Structures are given as C-alpha cells and as structure tokens.
Amino acid sequence: MNTPIIASSLAGNVLGSTGASFVVAEWKDTGGPPGPPRWIAPLHLHRNDDEAWYVLEGTLCVRLGKDVVEARAGSAVLVPRGTAHTYWNPGPGRLRYLLVMTANVYSLIQDIHAMSDRSPAALKAVFEKHDSELVAE
C-alpha cells in the first residue's frame, strides 16, 4: 500500500478555479456590533447557478426569498438557482464557512473584489455579465 498524501488545510484557501465544475472556498467574517444585518453580499440571484454554505464556526443567516434560515456550525444551506438571496453574520462573534459554488459564481465574486467602481450601475453590469442580477427590495 502506498503512503497516503496528506491534504493541506483549506484554511482560507480555495479548492477549484474559474475553469472547474465547482469551487469550494473557506471564508470568514469577524462579526460586528448588534444592529441591522451587515450583508456579506447584496440581495441577488443567479439565473443558472446553485450556491451552498457549510458553517464551520459561528452562525450564518441566509435569506432565501422571503424566508430567513439560521445555520449554526455543522449546518448547511442550499440556495437553488433563481432564488433571491443574501447572507450575513448575525452576531458579534466570528463566523467561518465553506462556500460551495459554480465556477461562474466564483468568477463573479472575483470580479466584484477587483472592482474599483462599485456604483449601482457598475455592480449591475458585473452581475449581468455572470448571468445574475441584483434584486431590489
């Protein structure tokens, strides 16, 4: 028997790429003061892409349409394509989660992070480029 290769910790890294079928990324949010939700992403939908979260530490709230799901460590949430959604850390403590997404959603996130102009028009254009849309309240 061969000696197994030990996989390195994901710990903030990404498994997959924009050319892959799916991408898994570990991300975190440090939390903040009590008050209204601090959205990690604006309310949006992906026309042809599903997206899922697996909570490693803390609590994640996910809005799916009009419903809010609270996911604690060990829980997962799937948002089917075409469903308006946003998510946030509801508490003051640290949140760590895995985001499982298609390469298209990962590419959208990369494009958003690279934007210097995050005006509503610029954000709308980048979402449209990735077959997604911002949803007005």
PDB file of C-alpha atoms in Angstrom:
ATOM      1  CA  MET A   1       0.000   0.000   0.000  1.00  0.00           C
ATOM      2  CA  ASN A   2       1.222   3.494  -0.817  1.00  0.00           C
ATOM      3  CA  THR A   3       1.682   6.090   1.888  1.00  0.00           C
ATOM      4  CA  PRO A   4      -1.280   8.466   1.727  1.00  0.00           C
ATOM      5  CA  ILE A   5      -0.791  12.041   0.674  1.00  0.00           C
ATOM      6  CA  ILE A   6      -1.946  14.357   3.432  1.00  0.00           C
ATOM      7  CA  ALA A   7      -4.272  17.072   2.143  1.00  0.00           C
ATOM      8  CA  SER A   8      -3.439  20.538   3.357  1.00  0.00           C
ATOM      9  CA  SER A   9      -5.942  22.534   5.384  1.00  0.00           C
ATOM     10  CA  LEU A  10      -8.322  24.658   3.317  1.00  0.00           C
ATOM     11  CA  ALA A  11      -7.904  27.436   5.938  1.00  0.00           C
ATOM     12  CA  GLY A  12      -8.835  30.450   3.865  1.00  0.00           C
ATOM     13  CA  ASN A  13      -7.765  28.967   0.547  1.00  0.00           C
ATOM     14  CA  VAL A  14      -9.855  27.980  -2.455  1.00  0.00           C
ATOM     15  CA  LEU A  15     -10.278  24.490  -3.894  1.00  0.00           C
ATOM     16  CA  GLY A  16     -11.035  24.786  -7.616  1.00  0.00           C
ATOM     17  CA  SER A  17     -10.791  27.621 -10.118  1.00  0.00           C
ATOM     18  CA  THR A  18     -12.818  29.537 -12.669  1.00  0.00           C
ATOM     19  CA  GLY A  19     -12.226  26.618 -15.075  1.00  0.00           C
ATOM     20  CA  ALA A  20     -13.520  23.960 -12.657  1.00  0.00           C
ATOM     21  CA  SER A  21     -17.029  22.489 -12.395  1.00  0.00           C
ATOM     22  CA  PHE A  22     -17.336  23.752  -8.822  1.00  0.00           C
ATOM     23  CA  VAL A  23     -15.283  25.733  -6.339  1.00  0.00           C
ATOM     24  CA  VAL A  24     -15.070  25.438  -2.535  1.00  0.00           C
ATOM     25  CA  ALA A  25     -13.777  28.440  -0.605  1.00  0.00           C
ATOM     26  CA  GLU A  26     -13.364  28.904   3.126  1.00  0.00           C
ATOM     27  CA  TRP A  27     -14.237  32.420   4.217  1.00  0.00           C
ATOM     28  CA  LYS A  28     -14.840  34.202   7.481  1.00  0.00           C
ATOM     29  CA  ASP A  29     -16.488  37.257   8.966  1.00  0.00           C
ATOM     30  CA  THR A  30     -15.284  38.738  12.227  1.00  0.00           C
ATOM     31  CA  GLY A  31     -18.716  39.899  13.362  1.00  0.00           C
ATOM     32  CA  GLY A  32     -19.748  43.327  14.486  1.00  0.00           C
ATOM     33  CA  PRO A  33     -21.882  45.302  16.882  1.00  0.00           C
ATOM     34  CA  PRO A  34     -25.577  44.492  17.349  1.00  0.00           C
ATOM     35  CA  GLY A  35     -27.902  46.208  14.933  1.00  0.00           C
ATOM     36  CA  PRO A  36     -29.252  45.722  11.454  1.00  0.00           C
ATOM     37  CA  PRO A  37     -27.690  42.944   9.353  1.00  0.00           C
ATOM     38  CA  ARG A  38     -24.337  43.714   7.719  1.00  0.00           C
ATOM     39  CA  TRP A  39     -24.842  41.973   4.378  1.00  0.00           C
ATOM     40  CA  ILE A  40     -21.854  39.980   3.149  1.00  0.00           C
ATOM     41  CA  ALA A  41     -23.446  40.196  -0.306  1.00  0.00           C
ATOM     42  CA  PRO A  42     -26.333  42.322  -1.594  1.00  0.00           C
ATOM     43  CA  LEU A  43     -29.698  40.680  -2.309  1.00  0.00           C
ATOM     44  CA  HIS A  44     -29.214  38.934  -5.656  1.00  0.00           C
ATOM     45  CA  LEU A  45     -29.980  35.818  -7.666  1.00  0.00           C
ATOM     46  CA  HIS A  46     -28.129  33.559 -10.076  1.00  0.00           C
ATOM     47  CA  ARG A  47     -30.235  32.507 -13.049  1.00  0.00           C
ATOM     48  CA  ASN A  48     -28.396  29.223 -13.735  1.00  0.00           C
ATOM     49  CA  ASP A  49     -26.202  28.538 -10.697  1.00  0.00           C
ATOM     50  CA  ASP A  50     -26.895  26.921  -7.317  1.00  0.00           C
ATOM     51  CA  GLU A  51     -24.890  28.025  -4.271  1.00  0.00           C
ATOM     52  CA  ALA A  52     -24.373  26.385  -0.855  1.00  0.00           C
ATOM     53  CA  TRP A  53     -22.839  27.216   2.522  1.00  0.00           C
ATOM     54  CA  TYR A  54     -21.497  24.875   5.193  1.00  0.00           C
ATOM     55  CA  VAL A  55     -20.929  26.581   8.549  1.00  0.00           C
ATOM     56  CA  LEU A  56     -17.692  25.643  10.339  1.00  0.00           C
ATOM     57  CA  GLU A  57     -17.882  28.091  13.257  1.00  0.00           C
ATOM     58  CA  GLY A  58     -20.439  30.615  14.476  1.00  0.00           C
ATOM     59  CA  THR A  59     -23.822  31.334  12.911  1.00  0.00           C
ATOM     60  CA  LEU A  60     -24.766  32.318   9.370  1.00  0.00           C
ATOM     61  CA  CYS A  61     -28.139  33.783   8.418  1.00  0.00           C
ATOM     62  CA  VAL A  62     -29.259  33.258   4.832  1.00  0.00           C
ATOM     63  CA  ARG A  63     -32.278  34.961   3.327  1.00  0.00           C
ATOM     64  CA  LEU A  64     -33.909  32.819   0.629  1.00  0.00           C
ATOM     65  CA  GLY A  65     -36.675  34.819  -0.983  1.00  0.00           C
ATOM     66  CA  LYS A  66     -38.769  36.000   1.991  1.00  0.00           C
ATOM     67  CA  ASP A  67     -37.522  33.296   4.414  1.00  0.00           C
ATOM     68  CA  VAL A  68     -34.503  33.537   6.730  1.00  0.00           C
ATOM     69  CA  VAL A  69     -32.571  30.391   7.638  1.00  0.00           C
ATOM     70  CA  GLU A  70     -30.216  30.407  10.636  1.00  0.00           C
ATOM     71  CA  ALA A  71     -27.375  27.923  10.167  1.00  0.00           C
ATOM     72  CA  ARG A  72     -25.070  27.107  13.067  1.00  0.00           C
ATOM     73  CA  ALA A  73     -21.765  25.212  12.999  1.00  0.00           C
ATOM     74  CA  GLY A  74     -22.290  21.864  11.301  1.00  0.00           C
ATOM     75  CA  SER A  75     -25.312  23.075   9.292  1.00  0.00           C
ATOM     76  CA  ALA A  76     -25.600  23.692   5.565  1.00  0.00           C
ATOM     77  CA  VAL A  77     -27.861  25.804   3.371  1.00  0.00           C
ATOM     78  CA  LEU A  78     -28.505  25.350  -0.361  1.00  0.00           C
ATOM     79  CA  VAL A  79     -29.857  28.216  -2.466  1.00  0.00           C
ATOM     80  CA  PRO A  80     -31.303  26.909  -5.737  1.00  0.00           C
ATOM     81  CA  ARG A  81     -30.770  28.888  -8.930  1.00  0.00           C
ATOM     82  CA  GLY A  82     -33.316  31.634  -9.497  1.00  0.00           C
ATOM     83  CA  THR A  83     -33.806  32.268  -5.761  1.00  0.00           C
ATOM     84  CA  ALA A  84     -33.125  35.779  -4.450  1.00  0.00           C
ATOM     85  CA  HIS A  85     -30.703  35.547  -1.536  1.00  0.00           C
ATOM     86  CA  THR A  86     -28.267  37.342   0.726  1.00  0.00           C
ATOM     87  CA  TYR A  87     -26.376  36.293   3.849  1.00  0.00           C
ATOM     88  CA  TRP A  88     -24.797  37.745   6.969  1.00  0.00           C
ATOM     89  CA  ASN A  89     -23.190  37.065  10.332  1.00  0.00           C
ATOM     90  CA  PRO A  90     -25.920  37.890  12.879  1.00  0.00           C
ATOM     91  CA  GLY A  91     -23.661  38.031  15.908  1.00  0.00           C
ATOM     92  CA  PRO A  92     -20.651  39.749  17.299  1.00  0.00           C
ATOM     93  CA  GLY A  93     -18.580  36.531  17.137  1.00  0.00           C
ATOM     94  CA  ARG A  94     -16.501  35.072  14.348  1.00  0.00           C
ATOM     95  CA  LEU A  95     -18.153  33.164  11.516  1.00  0.00           C
ATOM     96  CA  ARG A  96     -16.249  30.668   9.341  1.00  0.00           C
ATOM     97  CA  TYR A  97     -17.914  28.894   6.455  1.00  0.00           C
ATOM     98  CA  LEU A  98     -17.329  26.980   3.279  1.00  0.00           C
ATOM     99  CA  LEU A  99     -18.960  28.432   0.194  1.00  0.00           C
ATOM    100  CA  VAL A 100     -19.616  25.790  -2.474  1.00  0.00           C
ATOM    101  CA  MET A 101     -20.329  27.412  -5.819  1.00  0.00           C
ATOM    102  CA  THR A 102     -20.059  27.047  -9.558  1.00  0.00           C
ATOM    103  CA  ALA A 103     -17.060  28.465 -11.376  1.00  0.00           C
ATOM    104  CA  ASN A 104     -19.350  31.200 -12.743  1.00  0.00           C
ATOM    105  CA  VAL A 105     -20.321  32.384  -9.238  1.00  0.00           C
ATOM    106  CA  TYR A 106     -16.668  32.265  -8.178  1.00  0.00           C
ATOM    107  CA  SER A 107     -15.748  34.360 -11.223  1.00  0.00           C
ATOM    108  CA  LEU A 108     -18.477  36.866 -10.287  1.00  0.00           C
ATOM    109  CA  ILE A 109     -17.044  37.172  -6.762  1.00  0.00           C
ATOM    110  CA  GLN A 110     -13.522  37.629  -8.145  1.00  0.00           C
ATOM    111  CA  ASP A 111     -14.769  40.366 -10.498  1.00  0.00           C
ATOM    112  CA  ILE A 112     -16.576  42.156  -7.641  1.00  0.00           C
ATOM    113  CA  HIS A 113     -13.451  42.075  -5.462  1.00  0.00           C
ATOM    114  CA  ALA A 114     -11.420  43.540  -8.343  1.00  0.00           C
ATOM    115  CA  MET A 115     -13.824  46.458  -8.920  1.00  0.00           C
ATOM    116  CA  SER A 116     -12.686  49.964  -8.078  1.00  0.00           C
ATOM    117  CA  ASP A 117     -16.078  51.434  -9.060  1.00  0.00           C
ATOM    118  CA  ARG A 118     -18.830  49.778  -7.028  1.00  0.00           C
ATOM    119  CA  SER A 119     -21.579  52.130  -8.073  1.00  0.00           C
ATOM    120  CA  PRO A 120     -25.043  50.572  -8.535  1.00  0.00           C
ATOM    121  CA  ALA A 121     -24.648  50.697 -12.337  1.00  0.00           C
ATOM    122  CA  ALA A 122     -21.205  49.055 -12.250  1.00  0.00           C
ATOM    123  CA  LEU A 123     -22.394  46.316  -9.870  1.00  0.00           C
ATOM    124  CA  LYS A 124     -25.475  45.682 -12.004  1.00  0.00           C
ATOM    125  CA  ALA A 125     -23.262  45.257 -15.083  1.00  0.00           C
ATOM    126  CA  VAL A 126     -20.903  42.773 -13.417  1.00  0.00           C
ATOM    127  CA  PHE A 127     -23.824  40.707 -12.087  1.00  0.00           C
ATOM    128  CA  GLU A 128     -25.401  40.664 -15.574  1.00  0.00           C
ATOM    129  CA  LYS A 129     -22.061  39.558 -17.078  1.00  0.00           C
ATOM    130  CA  HIS A 130     -22.324  36.439 -14.884  1.00  0.00           C
ATOM    131  CA  ASP A 131     -25.992  35.672 -15.635  1.00  0.00           C
ATOM    132  CA  SER A 132     -27.013  37.013 -12.226  1.00  0.00           C
ATOM    133  CA  GLU A 133     -28.908  40.060 -11.058  1.00  0.00           C
ATOM    134  CA  LEU A 134     -29.196  42.403  -8.119  1.00  0.00           C
ATOM    135  CA  VAL A 135     -32.688  42.310  -6.617  1.00  0.00           C
ATOM    136  CA  ALA A 136     -34.355  45.491  -5.405  1.00  0.00           C
ATOM    137  CA  GLU A 137     -36.187  45.311  -2.070  1.00  0.00           C
TER     138      GLU A 137
END
